[in-house]
Short mmCIF file of C-alpha atoms and ligand atoms in Angstrom, two decimals:
data_model
loop_
_atom_site.label_atom_id
_atom_site.label_comp_id
_atom_site.label_asym_id
_atom_site.label_seq_id
_atom_site.Cartn_x
_atom_site.Cartn_y
_atom_site.Cartn_z
CA MET S 1 -17.77 33.05 -27.61
CA PRO S 2 -21.19 32.95 -29.43
CA GLN S 3 -22.07 36.57 -29.94
CA ARG S 4 -25.76 35.83 -29.48
CA PRO S 5 -27.73 33.35 -27.38
CA ILE S 6 -27.92 29.91 -28.96
CA VAL S 7 -31.61 29.30 -29.91
CA ALA S 8 -33.23 26.01 -31.15
CA SER S 9 -33.02 25.82 -34.98
CA SER S 10 -36.16 26.18 -36.92
CA LEU S 11 -35.30 22.90 -38.58
CA GLY S 12 -35.95 21.26 -35.15
CA ALA S 13 -37.96 18.06 -35.54
CA ARG S 14 -37.04 17.88 -39.23
CA LEU S 15 -33.45 17.13 -38.27
CA ASP S 16 -34.58 14.25 -36.02
CA ALA S 17 -36.89 12.91 -38.82
CA ALA S 18 -34.05 13.04 -41.31
CA ALA S 19 -31.66 11.46 -38.76
CA ALA S 20 -33.98 8.55 -38.28
CA ALA S 21 -34.37 8.07 -42.09
CA VAL S 22 -30.57 7.78 -42.36
CA GLU S 23 -29.85 5.71 -39.39
CA ALA S 24 -29.92 2.25 -41.28
CA LYS S 25 -27.36 3.60 -43.70
CA VAL S 26 -25.09 4.86 -40.89
CA VAL S 27 -25.10 1.49 -39.25
CA ALA S 28 -24.32 -0.24 -42.46
CA TRP S 29 -21.48 2.20 -43.17
CA ARG S 30 -20.26 1.66 -39.65
CA ARG S 31 -20.18 -2.17 -40.08
CA ASP S 32 -18.41 -1.95 -43.31
CA LEU S 33 -15.71 0.55 -41.96
CA HIS S 34 -15.37 -1.77 -38.90
CA ALA S 35 -14.73 -4.94 -40.92
CA HIS S 36 -12.16 -2.97 -43.05
CA PRO S 37 -10.15 -0.80 -40.41
CA GLU S 38 -7.09 1.01 -41.43
CA LEU S 39 -4.26 2.39 -39.26
CA GLY S 40 -3.19 6.06 -39.07
CA ASN S 41 -1.92 7.65 -42.42
CA ARG S 42 -3.12 4.33 -44.08
CA GLU S 43 -6.87 5.20 -44.35
CA PHE S 44 -6.96 4.78 -48.24
CA ARG S 45 -10.11 2.76 -48.42
CA THR S 46 -11.99 4.71 -45.67
CA ALA S 47 -11.06 8.07 -47.17
CA GLY S 48 -12.08 6.85 -50.61
CA ILE S 49 -15.59 5.98 -49.24
CA VAL S 50 -15.83 9.07 -47.48
CA ALA S 51 -14.89 11.15 -50.52
CA ALA S 52 -17.02 9.24 -52.83
CA HIS S 53 -20.05 9.87 -50.49
CA LEU S 54 -19.43 13.45 -50.20
CA LYS S 55 -19.03 14.04 -54.00
CA ALA S 56 -22.21 11.85 -54.62
CA LEU S 57 -23.98 14.13 -52.28
CA GLY S 58 -23.05 17.24 -54.32
CA LEU S 59 -21.08 19.11 -51.68
CA ASP S 60 -19.67 22.47 -52.85
CA GLU S 61 -16.10 21.32 -52.34
CA VAL S 62 -14.43 18.05 -51.48
CA ARG S 63 -10.65 18.08 -50.91
CA THR S 64 -8.89 14.74 -50.62
CA GLY S 65 -5.31 13.86 -49.56
CA VAL S 66 -5.18 16.47 -46.88
CA ALA S 67 -2.49 15.23 -44.32
CA HIS S 68 -1.99 12.17 -46.43
CA THR S 69 -5.52 10.68 -46.33
CA GLY S 70 -7.84 13.39 -44.91
CA VAL S 71 -10.89 14.59 -46.52
CA VAL S 72 -12.47 18.00 -46.11
CA GLY S 73 -15.82 18.79 -47.54
CA LEU S 74 -17.86 22.16 -47.64
CA LEU S 75 -21.53 22.54 -47.72
CA LYS S 76 -22.88 25.99 -48.24
CA GLY S 77 -26.48 26.58 -47.03
CA GLY S 78 -29.02 28.59 -48.94
CA LYS S 79 -28.96 31.44 -46.40
CA PRO S 80 -25.81 33.45 -45.57
CA GLY S 81 -24.29 32.85 -42.06
CA PRO S 82 -21.32 31.65 -40.21
CA VAL S 83 -19.24 28.44 -40.76
CA VAL S 84 -19.00 25.56 -38.32
CA ALA S 85 -16.47 22.75 -38.73
CA LEU S 86 -17.56 19.22 -37.75
CA ARG S 87 -14.61 16.63 -37.28
CA ALA S 88 -14.55 12.86 -37.18
CA ASP S 89 -11.39 10.75 -36.98
CA MET S 90 -11.05 7.73 -39.37
CA ASP S 91 -8.20 5.54 -38.11
CA ALA S 92 -8.05 2.31 -36.21
CA LEU S 93 -5.61 0.85 -33.75
CA PRO S 94 -3.13 -2.07 -33.90
CA VAL S 95 -5.44 -4.36 -31.79
CA THR S 96 -6.64 -7.86 -32.76
CA GLU S 97 -10.43 -7.97 -32.31
CA GLU S 98 -12.17 -10.45 -30.04
CA VAL S 99 -15.78 -9.40 -30.57
CA ASP S 100 -17.94 -12.15 -31.96
CA VAL S 101 -20.03 -10.16 -34.56
CA PRO S 102 -20.57 -10.82 -38.32
CA PHE S 103 -18.63 -7.75 -39.18
CA VAL S 104 -15.49 -8.61 -37.03
CA SER S 105 -12.25 -7.25 -38.30
CA LYS S 106 -9.93 -9.85 -39.76
CA ALA S 107 -7.49 -7.31 -40.97
CA ARG S 108 -3.69 -7.69 -40.29
CA THR S 109 -0.96 -5.28 -41.28
CA ILE S 110 2.56 -4.21 -40.37
CA TRP S 111 2.94 -1.36 -37.78
CA ASN S 112 6.31 0.01 -36.96
CA GLY S 113 8.02 -3.19 -38.33
CA GLU S 114 5.58 -5.81 -36.55
CA GLU S 115 2.64 -7.72 -37.94
CA VAL S 116 -0.35 -6.75 -35.95
CA GLY S 117 -4.18 -7.08 -36.01
CA VAL S 118 -6.22 -4.00 -36.73
CA MET S 119 -9.38 -3.02 -35.16
CA HIS S 120 -11.57 0.08 -34.84
CA ALA S 121 -11.13 -0.41 -30.92
CA CYS S 122 -11.55 3.30 -30.34
CA GLY S 123 -14.93 3.69 -32.19
CA HIS S 124 -13.62 6.00 -34.89
CA ASP S 125 -15.64 3.80 -37.39
CA LEU S 126 -18.72 5.11 -35.60
CA HIS S 127 -17.41 8.73 -35.71
CA THR S 128 -16.80 8.47 -39.42
CA ALA S 129 -20.17 6.92 -40.22
CA ILE S 130 -21.98 9.43 -37.96
CA LEU S 131 -20.38 12.35 -39.92
CA MET S 132 -21.26 10.81 -43.16
CA GLY S 133 -24.89 10.64 -42.06
CA VAL S 134 -24.89 14.22 -40.81
CA ALA S 135 -23.52 15.35 -44.23
CA GLU S 136 -26.37 13.51 -45.98
CA VAL S 137 -29.05 15.01 -43.79
CA LEU S 138 -27.69 18.49 -44.21
CA VAL S 139 -27.42 18.21 -47.94
CA GLY S 140 -31.18 17.43 -47.76
CA LEU S 141 -31.83 20.57 -45.98
CA ARG S 142 -29.37 22.65 -48.00
CA ARG S 143 -31.71 25.44 -49.03
CA GLU S 144 -32.90 26.05 -45.59
CA LEU S 145 -29.51 25.78 -43.98
CA THR S 146 -27.82 29.06 -42.64
CA GLY S 147 -24.23 29.50 -43.33
CA SER S 148 -21.74 26.66 -44.12
CA VAL S 149 -20.62 23.45 -42.59
CA LYS S 150 -17.07 22.12 -43.08
CA PHE S 151 -16.86 18.41 -42.68
CA ILE S 152 -13.35 17.26 -41.54
CA PHE S 153 -12.54 13.58 -41.86
CA GLN S 154 -9.25 13.21 -40.13
CA PRO S 155 -6.43 10.54 -40.31
CA ALA S 156 -4.14 9.38 -37.53
CA GLU S 157 -5.78 10.61 -34.52
CA GLU S 158 -4.08 7.74 -32.78
CA MET S 159 -0.63 9.05 -33.77
CA PRO S 160 0.89 8.34 -37.16
CA PRO S 161 3.55 5.65 -37.64
CA ALA S 162 7.04 6.43 -36.21
CA GLY S 163 8.83 8.89 -38.32
CA GLU S 164 5.82 10.12 -40.09
CA ASP S 165 3.85 13.38 -39.58
CA GLY S 166 -0.03 13.41 -39.59
CA GLY S 167 -3.25 13.95 -37.74
CA ALA S 168 -5.04 17.23 -36.78
CA ARG S 169 -1.90 19.29 -36.71
CA MET S 170 -0.81 18.48 -40.21
CA MET S 171 -4.38 18.89 -41.49
CA ILE S 172 -4.40 22.52 -40.11
CA ALA S 173 -0.90 23.04 -41.50
CA GLU S 174 -2.37 21.97 -44.96
CA GLY S 175 -5.22 24.53 -44.71
CA ALA S 176 -8.06 22.52 -43.30
CA MET S 177 -9.12 25.33 -41.01
CA GLU S 178 -8.89 28.07 -43.73
CA ALA S 179 -10.84 29.07 -46.77
CA PRO S 180 -13.31 29.35 -45.09
CA ARG S 181 -12.16 29.63 -41.55
CA PRO S 182 -14.86 28.21 -39.32
CA ASP S 183 -16.37 30.23 -36.27
CA ALA S 184 -16.54 27.06 -34.19
CA VAL S 185 -15.52 23.33 -34.51
CA PHE S 186 -17.41 20.49 -32.89
CA GLY S 187 -16.59 16.87 -32.48
CA LEU S 188 -17.61 13.84 -30.44
CA HIS S 189 -16.09 10.65 -29.13
CA VAL S 190 -18.06 7.42 -28.37
CA THR S 191 -17.20 6.12 -24.89
CA SER S 192 -17.56 3.09 -22.78
CA ARG S 193 -17.54 5.29 -19.70
CA LEU S 194 -21.07 6.28 -20.26
CA PRO S 195 -24.26 4.38 -20.77
CA LEU S 196 -26.21 4.30 -24.13
CA GLY S 197 -28.22 7.45 -24.46
CA ASP S 198 -25.93 9.78 -22.36
CA ILE S 199 -23.96 12.78 -23.62
CA GLY S 200 -21.05 13.88 -21.46
CA TYR S 201 -19.25 17.21 -21.77
CA ARG S 202 -17.25 19.60 -19.78
CA PRO S 203 -16.42 23.33 -20.02
CA GLY S 204 -12.66 24.14 -19.97
CA PRO S 205 -9.88 21.54 -19.74
CA THR S 206 -11.49 18.20 -20.57
CA MET S 207 -8.71 15.71 -21.70
CA ALA S 208 -4.96 15.76 -20.79
CA SER S 209 -2.08 16.93 -22.82
CA SER S 210 -0.09 13.97 -23.81
CA ASP S 211 3.73 13.97 -24.29
CA THR S 212 6.39 11.36 -24.41
CA GLN S 213 9.54 11.20 -22.43
CA GLN S 214 12.61 9.13 -23.44
CA ILE S 215 15.29 8.96 -20.91
CA THR S 216 18.72 7.42 -21.59
CA VAL S 217 20.92 6.74 -18.61
CA LEU S 218 24.54 6.37 -19.80
CA GLY S 219 26.97 4.60 -17.41
CA ARG S 220 30.10 2.73 -17.97
CA GLN S 221 30.09 -1.03 -18.32
CA THR S 222 31.89 -3.29 -15.88
CA HIS S 223 31.85 -6.70 -14.22
CA GLY S 224 28.91 -7.10 -11.86
CA ALA S 225 31.21 -8.13 -9.03
CA TYR S 226 33.34 -4.96 -9.43
CA PRO S 227 30.76 -2.12 -9.56
CA TRP S 228 33.51 0.39 -8.46
CA LEU S 229 35.28 -0.01 -11.74
CA GLY S 230 32.44 1.44 -13.71
CA VAL S 231 29.20 3.57 -13.45
CA ASP S 232 26.09 1.68 -12.88
CA PRO S 233 23.20 3.05 -14.96
CA ILE S 234 20.82 0.20 -13.56
CA VAL S 235 20.88 1.79 -10.03
CA THR S 236 20.83 5.25 -11.57
CA ALA S 237 17.67 4.42 -13.63
CA ALA S 238 16.04 3.03 -10.44
CA GLN S 239 16.80 6.47 -8.72
CA VAL S 240 15.52 8.32 -11.72
CA VAL S 241 12.17 6.31 -11.55
CA LEU S 242 11.75 7.02 -7.93
CA GLY S 243 12.87 10.55 -8.09
CA LEU S 244 10.34 11.26 -11.03
CA GLN S 245 7.63 10.18 -8.52
CA THR S 246 8.29 13.46 -6.68
CA VAL S 247 7.66 15.76 -9.64
CA VAL S 248 3.99 15.62 -9.27
CA SER S 249 3.71 14.71 -5.44
CA ARG S 250 6.15 17.43 -4.41
CA GLY S 251 6.26 20.00 -7.27
CA VAL S 252 2.75 20.46 -8.81
CA ASP S 253 -0.11 22.50 -7.21
CA LEU S 254 -2.70 19.55 -7.41
CA THR S 255 -5.35 21.82 -6.13
CA HIS S 256 -5.14 23.59 -9.52
CA GLU S 257 -5.03 20.56 -11.92
CA PRO S 258 -3.92 16.89 -11.70
CA ALA S 259 -0.86 15.54 -13.51
CA VAL S 260 0.69 12.20 -14.19
CA VAL S 261 4.32 11.34 -14.73
CA THR S 262 4.68 7.57 -15.77
CA ILE S 263 7.67 5.53 -16.87
CA GLY S 264 6.22 2.56 -18.86
CA ALA S 265 9.31 0.91 -20.25
CA ILE S 266 12.78 0.19 -18.94
CA LYS S 267 15.39 -1.73 -20.99
CA GLY S 268 18.98 -2.23 -19.94
CA GLY S 269 21.42 -5.02 -19.50
CA VAL S 270 21.89 -8.64 -20.87
CA ARG S 271 22.85 -10.81 -17.73
CA GLY S 272 23.18 -10.67 -14.09
CA ASN S 273 27.02 -10.35 -13.74
CA ILE S 274 27.43 -7.42 -16.21
CA ILE S 275 26.55 -3.81 -15.43
CA PRO S 276 25.65 -2.44 -18.78
CA ASP S 277 26.78 0.78 -20.43
CA LYS S 278 23.18 2.30 -20.58
CA VAL S 279 19.55 1.90 -19.71
CA GLU S 280 16.70 3.29 -21.88
CA MET S 281 13.43 4.35 -20.48
CA GLN S 282 10.17 5.48 -21.91
CA GLY S 283 7.21 7.22 -20.25
CA THR S 284 4.20 9.56 -20.79
CA ILE S 285 3.44 12.93 -19.14
CA ARG S 286 -0.28 14.18 -18.70
CA THR S 287 -1.39 17.55 -17.68
CA PHE S 288 -4.45 19.86 -17.95
CA ASP S 289 -2.77 23.15 -17.92
CA GLU S 290 -0.15 24.39 -20.49
CA ALA S 291 2.00 26.27 -17.94
CA MET S 292 2.07 23.16 -15.61
CA ARG S 293 2.85 21.07 -18.78
CA ASP S 294 6.09 23.20 -19.44
CA ASP S 295 6.87 23.17 -15.60
CA VAL S 296 6.60 19.35 -15.32
CA HIS S 297 8.77 18.96 -18.47
CA GLU S 298 11.42 21.20 -16.93
CA ARG S 299 11.27 19.49 -13.56
CA VAL S 300 11.63 15.99 -15.25
CA THR S 301 14.56 17.06 -17.24
CA THR S 302 16.42 18.78 -14.47
CA LEU S 303 15.79 16.20 -11.82
CA ALA S 304 16.75 13.31 -14.12
CA GLU S 305 19.92 15.08 -15.36
CA ALA S 306 20.91 15.96 -11.77
CA ILE S 307 20.48 12.34 -10.54
CA GLY S 308 22.63 11.21 -13.57
CA ARG S 309 25.39 13.63 -12.55
CA GLY S 310 25.07 12.68 -8.92
CA ALA S 311 25.75 8.98 -9.91
CA ARG S 312 28.78 10.11 -12.14
CA GLY S 313 26.83 9.13 -15.24
CA HIS S 314 24.69 11.10 -17.45
CA CYS S 315 21.01 11.18 -18.15
CA GLN S 316 19.70 12.30 -21.61
CA VAL S 317 16.05 13.46 -21.47
CA CYS S 318 14.06 13.88 -24.58
CA ILE S 319 10.50 15.01 -24.10
CA ARG S 320 8.23 15.20 -27.19
CA LYS S 321 5.20 17.28 -27.11
CA ASN S 322 2.40 15.43 -28.81
CA TYR S 323 -1.10 16.61 -28.01
CA PRO S 324 -2.16 19.72 -26.07
CA VAL S 325 -4.82 19.88 -23.55
CA THR S 326 -8.38 19.53 -25.04
CA VAL S 327 -9.97 22.76 -23.86
CA ASN S 328 -13.60 23.24 -24.48
CA ASP S 329 -14.31 26.94 -25.02
CA PRO S 330 -16.20 27.82 -21.64
CA GLU S 331 -18.69 30.13 -23.22
CA LEU S 332 -19.36 27.97 -26.13
CA THR S 333 -19.86 24.91 -24.02
CA ALA S 334 -22.30 26.86 -21.69
CA ALA S 335 -24.13 28.04 -24.81
CA MET S 336 -24.41 24.72 -26.50
CA ALA S 337 -25.24 22.77 -23.26
CA PRO S 338 -29.11 23.28 -23.63
CA THR S 339 -28.80 21.92 -27.20
CA LEU S 340 -27.16 18.74 -25.85
CA ALA S 341 -29.78 18.57 -23.16
CA ARG S 342 -32.56 18.80 -25.58
CA VAL S 343 -30.98 16.09 -27.92
CA ALA S 344 -30.31 13.46 -25.24
CA GLY S 345 -33.01 14.56 -22.72
CA ALA S 346 -32.38 16.85 -19.71
CA ASP S 347 -31.30 13.98 -17.46
CA ARG S 348 -29.09 12.36 -20.03
CA ALA S 349 -26.72 15.15 -20.81
CA GLN S 350 -24.19 15.69 -17.92
CA VAL S 351 -20.94 17.37 -17.01
CA VAL S 352 -18.49 14.51 -16.82
CA PRO S 353 -15.04 14.42 -14.98
CA LYS S 354 -11.73 15.16 -16.80
CA ALA S 355 -10.23 12.34 -18.90
CA MET S 356 -6.44 11.57 -18.54
CA GLY S 357 -6.61 10.27 -22.12
CA SER S 358 -5.78 12.94 -24.89
CA GLU S 359 -7.22 14.01 -28.24
CA ASP S 360 -5.70 15.78 -31.23
CA PHE S 361 -9.12 17.64 -31.59
CA SER S 362 -7.18 20.06 -29.25
CA PHE S 363 -5.30 21.42 -32.13
CA PHE S 364 -8.45 22.45 -33.86
CA GLN S 365 -9.55 24.17 -30.64
CA ARG S 366 -6.32 26.16 -30.74
CA VAL S 367 -7.47 27.68 -33.95
CA VAL S 368 -11.14 28.49 -33.14
CA PRO S 369 -13.46 27.94 -30.15
CA GLY S 370 -14.52 24.30 -29.91
CA LEU S 371 -16.55 21.84 -28.14
CA PHE S 372 -15.76 18.09 -27.93
CA PHE S 373 -18.33 15.85 -26.22
CA PHE S 374 -18.74 12.23 -25.36
CA VAL S 375 -21.56 9.88 -26.54
CA GLY S 376 -22.18 6.62 -24.37
CA THR S 377 -21.95 3.12 -25.78
CA VAL S 378 -22.78 0.75 -22.98
CA PRO S 379 -26.02 -1.04 -23.49
CA THR S 380 -28.76 -0.59 -20.90
CA GLY S 381 -28.27 -3.29 -18.17
CA THR S 382 -24.49 -3.31 -18.23
CA SER S 383 -22.48 -1.11 -15.99
CA PRO S 384 -19.80 1.18 -17.69
CA ASP S 385 -17.30 -0.30 -15.21
CA ALA S 386 -18.03 -3.89 -16.58
CA ALA S 387 -18.00 -2.88 -20.24
CA ALA S 388 -14.92 -3.41 -22.22
CA PRO S 389 -13.20 0.11 -22.52
CA ASN S 390 -11.97 1.89 -25.69
CA HIS S 391 -8.84 0.35 -27.00
CA SER S 392 -9.78 -3.10 -25.74
CA PRO S 393 -10.00 -5.99 -28.07
CA ARG S 394 -13.46 -6.55 -26.79
CA PHE S 395 -14.71 -2.92 -27.19
CA HIS S 396 -18.21 -3.47 -28.47
CA PRO S 397 -20.29 -0.31 -28.67
CA ASP S 398 -24.09 -0.49 -28.87
CA GLU S 399 -25.01 0.90 -32.21
CA GLY S 400 -27.99 2.81 -30.73
CA CYS S 401 -25.42 5.53 -30.03
CA LEU S 402 -25.05 6.20 -33.82
CA ILE S 403 -28.31 8.08 -34.20
CA LEU S 404 -27.71 9.91 -30.97
CA GLY S 405 -24.33 11.08 -32.39
CA VAL S 406 -25.97 12.10 -35.70
CA ARG S 407 -28.77 14.02 -34.03
CA ALA S 408 -26.36 15.63 -31.63
CA LEU S 409 -24.00 17.13 -34.31
CA LEU S 410 -26.98 18.07 -36.48
CA HIS S 411 -28.49 20.21 -33.67
CA VAL S 412 -25.39 21.56 -32.41
CA ALA S 413 -24.43 22.75 -35.89
CA CYS S 414 -27.88 24.09 -36.89
CA ASP S 415 -28.47 25.78 -33.55
CA TYR S 416 -25.15 27.54 -33.77
CA LEU S 417 -25.44 28.46 -37.34
CA GLU S 418 -28.91 29.95 -37.04
CA SER S 419 -28.36 31.71 -33.83
CA GLN S 420 -25.27 33.40 -35.08
CA GLY S 421 -26.51 34.02 -38.61
CA PRO S 422 -27.42 37.58 -39.83
CA SER S 423 -31.17 36.78 -39.71
CA ALA S 424 -31.15 35.26 -36.30
CA ALA S 425 -34.17 36.26 -34.29
CA ARG S 426 -33.01 38.60 -31.46
CA ALA S 427 -36.46 39.62 -30.29
CA PRO S 428 -36.94 39.13 -26.75
CA GLY S 429 -39.13 36.19 -25.87
CA SER S 430 -38.07 34.31 -29.10
CA ALA S 431 -37.24 30.69 -28.55
CA ALA S 432 -33.87 31.50 -26.83
CA VAL S 433 -32.50 28.68 -24.93
CA GLY S 434 -30.01 31.07 -23.39
CA ALA S 435 -26.22 31.25 -23.46
CA THR S 436 -25.79 31.64 -19.78
CA ALA S 437 -28.36 29.23 -18.33
ZN1 ZN J 501 -8.22 5.96 -28.90
ZN1 ZN J 502 -10.37 7.93 -30.28
#
C-alpha cells in the first residue's frame, strides 16, 4: 500500500531519546491503570485519565465518549503529509489477580449479573500507557512532524457486556476513522508468547475470526425408562457435538487455512430418569479466511439442523459474527518490517505463526490498510512456555516491554508519515530501507 518506499525518519535517534525520557512516566501510568482496571464499556476513570493527558498536551482535537468511553485525539504536525492512526485498547477482564505486586488490582465489580474480580490480564493497561507516552513524545516534536497522527483509545476490545454494543466496530460507526481518514492504522499487543525485546509480526491473516454459536436442541420430555414416548435431545446433542467434529476435518481445505469448531458448554436435564425437553450448547468458531468463515457457518448450521431432523427433534442454530480475521496488509507489512527490525534489532523482529485468538483491530483494518504486531513480555531467563499467558490471573509482563512499544509505534508512525509525505526524499541512494526487501 505505501506509495513510496519506507525510509527511516529524519527524527531517528531523537525519537529514541524522547522515548527514554518518557519511560518512567509510562511505567507510572501503567501501574496506576493496572491498579484501577475497568471492564469493557466501563472505562470511565481510564478514559478520563487519557483525555486529560491529551488535552494537557495540547492536541489539536480530543473527542471523548466515542463508543461510550473511547477517546480520539488528533495531532497535526508542522509539515503537511498523510495521516496515521495509532490504536490502544483500554479494557480489563473479569479475572481476579494473583500477581504479588504493590500495584495489584483489588477491584471487583458486577459483570453480566455476577460479582467478579477485575484485572488487566491481557495487558491493555500497557497498551494505553504506551500510547499516552507516544502522544507526549510526538507533541514535543510537533513542529518537525510530517502529517498528522490520530490516537485511538478504544473501549471493550474483549467484547462489551451482554446486550451492549461497543469496541472498534462502534468507534468506526461513530466516526473515529473519519475527519481525517487515516492512510494507515497501526496497533500492538503485548504477549507472553514472545521474550522481552522481541517484536513479532505477520503479513496477511494473523489472528482468527471469532464467532459464537448457540445451538438449541429441542426434543420432547419423557420418562427416562420410556424414551420411545418422547424425543431425546441429550442423545441428539451428543450426535451434534460429534457431527460438528467433521465440519473442519472433512469439509475444510486445511492446506489453505486452519479452522476450529468448538462446543464449550452443554446444558440440559435435571435428573437421571427424566429425558428433558431441550439441551442448550454454546461454542466458538475460528477461521482465517472470510469465505471459509461463511462456509463453516453454513456447514455447522445445515449439519446440526439435519441431525435434529433425523432424530425427529429440532436444532435451532444461531451463529453470531463477532470479530473478522485480523489481516495485516501484505505490502504495508513488508514495507514496515525494516522499521520493526531497526527498533528491536535485526534478530529480534520476527515473523510469528498465526494466532487462533482474535482482535477487533481487524475492523480498523477493514477501513484502511493496517499492521498489528506483537511485543514480547517474558523476562530473560524464563521460557514463554513457562510464563503465565495473557488472560491468566498470574499474567505478569516485564515492564521493559513498555519502552520498546513506545519506540516501535514512534518509528512506525514517523517512518510512514515522512516517507509518504509530499516532501519525502525520492532521490536514489537516499536512506531508503526498501519496501520490498
Ligand atoms: Zn485479551
Ligand atoms: Zn488483548
